[in-house]
Amino acid sequence: MVDELADQPSAEELRVWDSQIVWHAFTQMAEYRPFIVERAEGCTLIDVEGKRYLDAVSSLWCNTHGHQHPRISQAIRDQLDRVAHVTSLGMSNTTSIRLARRLEQVSPPGLQHVFFSSDGSSAVEVALKLAFQYWQQRESPQPQRRKYIAFSNAYHGDTLGSASVGGIARFHELFAPLLFDVVRLPLPSLVHRPRTMTPEQAREEYLRQAAQALGENQGEVAAIIIEPMVHGAAGMITQPPGYLRGLRDLATEHDVFLIADEVAVGFGRTGKLFACEHEQISPDFLCLGKGLTGGYLPMAATLTTHRVWQAFLGDYAEGKVFCHGHTYSGNPLSAAAALATLELFEEEQTLEQLEPKIARLQEHLQRIESHPHVASCRQLGFLAGIELARDPESDVPYDFAERRGQRVCDHALTEGVWARPLGNVVVIMPPLTIALDELDQICLAIERGIEIATND
Ligand SMILES: *Cc1c(COP(=O)(O)O)cnc(C)c1O
């Protein structure tokens, strides 16, 4: 066995092991066809045969500055020469401290404390549990505040707490008996609003629903959780302008926490460092993951306010400590990658450089939107979703089992573009550093994919 591993396995052996031993996430293993990356550079993935593919979805929404960026790679190597890991339970390391300080500086005002974890789902769990515990033990406790308001079709991760506030039936319905109940609101969707409504009318209607839910559960709600500006896994569903700000105001008015899950939209994806900046709001909890380390290493963070922090202070015997932690929380290698990622935003003026690419993406989408089987194109910054439908005019969708989105991506792969859809929604969100001609190549391959995948 040792000998076998020491030898370089052939591409064929890897394919066999990959389909027979590795259990892939969100993948039907009975029909899995191996796609095995051997290395990557910039925005290009290179497979075991040496074939090159553009990374159209940033390795599942997390890569920001491209693969093998020398600055990030070097930061990880330098850290490796100091220490790879120490715990964050009752002790610290220089790199995670610097990262916490940096996050505090760049995040929306008022978020002064940082709790590290290892993935986005955990960052959400932490926010939910901190909010809950806050109401139990603050100076004048309100222990009856234990409900959460969340949105149908939202996605906050796959652990049981994050799945409870998530609302995508196809992912989590089976586990319903294991999940806690939440107060559910319809998705505030700019795209799927009633056709008779203007965006302003839709915003007011969605806010009225939120106000009503808060009123009906007066004094019982711990927090509202939202993916700010865009519900990602729901299909890149953009919100009416002003909605997020309105929700912030409602939360304040009812003294309810607002949890912003920026795991998908944080770190420049929407054209600003954080999506909350679009409406100039500060949440009470900010969940970060995915792009935090530029897509290099696992790390997540939950930021919160001094008000929350203070409610956890006291004598040891009072038991106000937050009993939650992950072995690799605040890992220094990940922190080094995250610090370098944040520094690159300044050194390379990433967001300024992104503007012409956002405009180019918009041009492509305007053309693609006229296709007879494209129901709508959504875009915020450098994130886009193209929804396919059998008959967009009369709102007749494609049956889920037809896998139209996957068929588009299957075609794109033959043109050297790797993408992964959300059901009937084709997603485009390449690394922020992609070149204009590479972006063109992605959009054109996907456009031809749409032609081919919808011609029957
Ligand atoms: C991906 C995602 C998560 C979960 O993050 P993991 O690192 O996969 O656990 C949570 N919230 C949102 C909005 C996401 O897109």
XYZ file of C-alpha atoms in Angstrom, residues 207-420:
214
model
C -40.784 45.649 4.003
C -44.446 45.609 5.034
C -44.233 41.799 5.267
C -41.113 42.050 7.434
C -42.766 44.653 9.689
C -45.811 42.442 10.029
C -43.693 39.404 11.007
C -41.859 41.508 13.594
C -45.189 42.809 14.923
C -46.747 39.359 15.155
C -43.713 38.049 17.049
C -43.166 41.161 19.125
C -40.554 40.629 21.839
C -39.852 37.052 20.707
C -37.404 37.551 17.851
C -33.675 37.224 18.535
C -32.475 38.108 15.033
C -33.250 38.482 11.346
C -30.775 36.805 9.010
C -30.306 37.863 5.389
C -27.858 37.535 2.522
C -27.447 41.270 1.829
C -28.303 42.566 -1.683
C -28.333 39.169 -3.430
C -29.576 35.739 -2.401
C -26.841 33.644 -3.986
C -27.707 29.949 -3.941
C -31.382 30.849 -4.475
C -30.271 31.717 -8.033
C -28.532 35.095 -7.717
C -31.761 36.868 -6.778
C -31.204 40.606 -6.412
C -33.196 42.690 -3.920
C -35.109 45.904 -4.633
C -32.955 48.981 -3.989
C -33.525 50.290 -0.477
C -34.761 46.991 0.913
C -31.671 46.225 2.987
C -31.654 49.702 4.491
C -35.358 49.414 5.257
C -34.809 46.050 6.942
C -31.961 47.515 9.013
C -34.302 50.310 10.155
C -37.043 47.822 11.061
C -34.607 45.674 13.042
C -33.428 48.723 14.981
C -36.984 49.892 15.586
C -37.933 46.483 17.039
C -34.603 46.040 18.873
C -33.873 42.864 16.911
C -30.406 41.874 15.668
C -29.643 41.936 11.959
C -27.297 39.160 10.844
C -25.728 39.816 7.442
C -24.448 36.628 5.815
C -21.797 37.946 3.422
C -20.127 34.573 3.002
C -20.883 34.704 -0.745
C -21.059 38.443 -1.455
C -18.190 39.701 0.722
C -14.685 40.620 -0.437
C -15.361 42.607 -3.572
C -17.790 40.279 -5.326
C -20.494 42.928 -5.704
C -18.071 45.696 -6.679
C -17.665 46.915 -3.104
C -15.594 45.222 -0.417
C -18.806 44.332 1.458
C -22.334 44.216 0.039
C -23.700 46.146 3.056
C -21.786 49.173 1.736
C -24.246 49.458 -1.175
C -26.877 50.663 1.284
C -24.474 52.048 3.863
C -25.727 49.883 6.675
C -23.998 48.085 9.530
C -25.406 44.751 10.649
C -25.109 43.537 14.263
C -23.390 40.394 13.024
C -21.391 40.013 9.824
C -20.623 36.462 8.640
C -17.598 36.084 6.373
C -16.099 33.046 4.647
C -15.406 31.990 1.063
C -13.362 34.975 -0.256
C -11.806 35.763 3.141
C -8.583 33.908 2.319
C -8.826 34.675 -1.402
C -9.970 31.086 -1.889
C -6.704 29.565 -0.628
C -7.406 28.065 2.791
C -10.435 27.375 4.965
C -11.335 30.207 7.307
C -14.443 32.122 8.340
C -15.244 34.906 10.746
C -18.204 36.375 12.589
C -17.895 40.058 13.387
C -20.066 41.766 15.966
C -20.573 44.899 18.036
C -19.341 46.074 21.415
C -22.884 45.777 22.751
C -22.835 42.016 22.148
C -19.255 41.581 23.411
C -20.067 43.357 26.650
C -22.963 41.046 27.496
C -20.487 38.143 27.605
C -18.125 39.785 30.107
C -18.239 38.884 33.791
C -16.662 36.774 36.486
C -15.675 33.304 35.382
C -18.186 31.868 37.866
C -21.067 33.723 36.192
C -20.706 31.367 33.226
C -21.227 34.034 30.565
C -18.495 32.596 28.378
C -19.352 31.618 24.796
C -18.947 27.839 24.773
C -18.266 27.391 21.103
C -15.033 26.857 19.212
C -13.412 24.963 16.407
C -10.024 23.279 16.591
C -8.638 25.262 13.666
C -10.347 28.591 14.486
C -8.023 31.476 13.673
C -5.466 29.218 12.000
C -2.347 31.333 11.266
C -1.746 29.939 7.765
C -5.290 30.878 6.785
C -4.896 34.238 8.521
C -1.723 34.912 6.528
C -3.589 34.173 3.283
C -6.451 36.435 4.402
C -4.137 39.320 5.288
C -2.393 39.080 1.918
C -5.789 38.933 0.188
C -6.903 42.144 1.900
C -3.598 43.884 1.185
C -3.898 42.971 -2.492
C -7.203 44.852 -2.727
C -5.180 48.007 -1.998
C -1.903 47.157 -3.729
C -3.554 46.106 -6.983
C -6.552 48.458 -6.761
C -8.677 45.394 -7.376
C -12.055 47.134 -7.102
C -11.054 50.034 -9.390
C -9.696 47.524 -11.943
C -12.953 45.615 -11.699
C -15.183 48.403 -12.997
C -14.604 47.897 -16.739
C -15.100 44.150 -16.254
C -18.430 44.729 -14.518
C -19.466 46.887 -17.499
C -18.311 44.219 -19.976
C -20.205 41.504 -18.117
C -23.301 43.693 -18.302
C -22.902 44.062 -22.098
C -22.717 40.292 -22.491
C -25.765 39.785 -20.284
C -27.817 42.343 -22.225
C -27.188 40.347 -25.380
C -27.808 36.979 -23.717
C -31.049 38.212 -22.150
C -32.692 38.483 -25.591
C -32.433 34.712 -26.097
C -35.963 33.190 -26.223
C -35.239 30.716 -23.400
C -33.590 33.206 -21.072
C -36.138 34.375 -18.502
C -33.883 36.974 -16.935
C -30.292 37.959 -16.250
C -29.373 39.249 -12.805
C -26.165 41.060 -12.009
C -24.666 42.880 -9.079
C -21.060 43.832 -9.595
C -19.085 40.797 -10.674
C -21.728 38.213 -9.954
C -24.368 37.105 -12.415
C -27.138 34.547 -12.798
C -28.882 33.676 -16.070
C -32.220 31.967 -15.550
C -33.403 29.603 -18.273
C -37.087 28.821 -18.794
C -39.151 26.805 -21.258
C -41.464 29.759 -21.901
C -40.383 32.951 -20.134
C -43.404 34.884 -21.494
C -45.903 32.732 -19.633
C -43.605 31.863 -16.708
C -43.272 28.198 -17.669
C -40.024 26.930 -16.146
C -37.889 24.024 -17.287
C -38.457 20.896 -15.281
C -35.668 20.566 -12.738
C -34.811 17.040 -13.883
C -34.000 18.288 -17.413
C -30.811 19.779 -15.998
C -30.719 22.615 -18.524
C -28.231 24.623 -16.483
C -25.877 21.650 -16.264
C -26.181 21.093 -20.014
C -25.051 24.662 -20.645
C -22.041 24.054 -18.400
C -21.326 20.698 -20.072
C -21.039 22.542 -23.370
C -18.884 25.292 -21.867
C -16.464 22.633 -20.648
C -15.917 21.501 -24.244
C -14.866 25.106 -24.980
C -12.418 25.207 -22.067
C -14.664 26.953 -19.546
C -15.550 25.366 -16.208
C -18.796 26.501 -14.547
C -21.360 25.064 -12.156
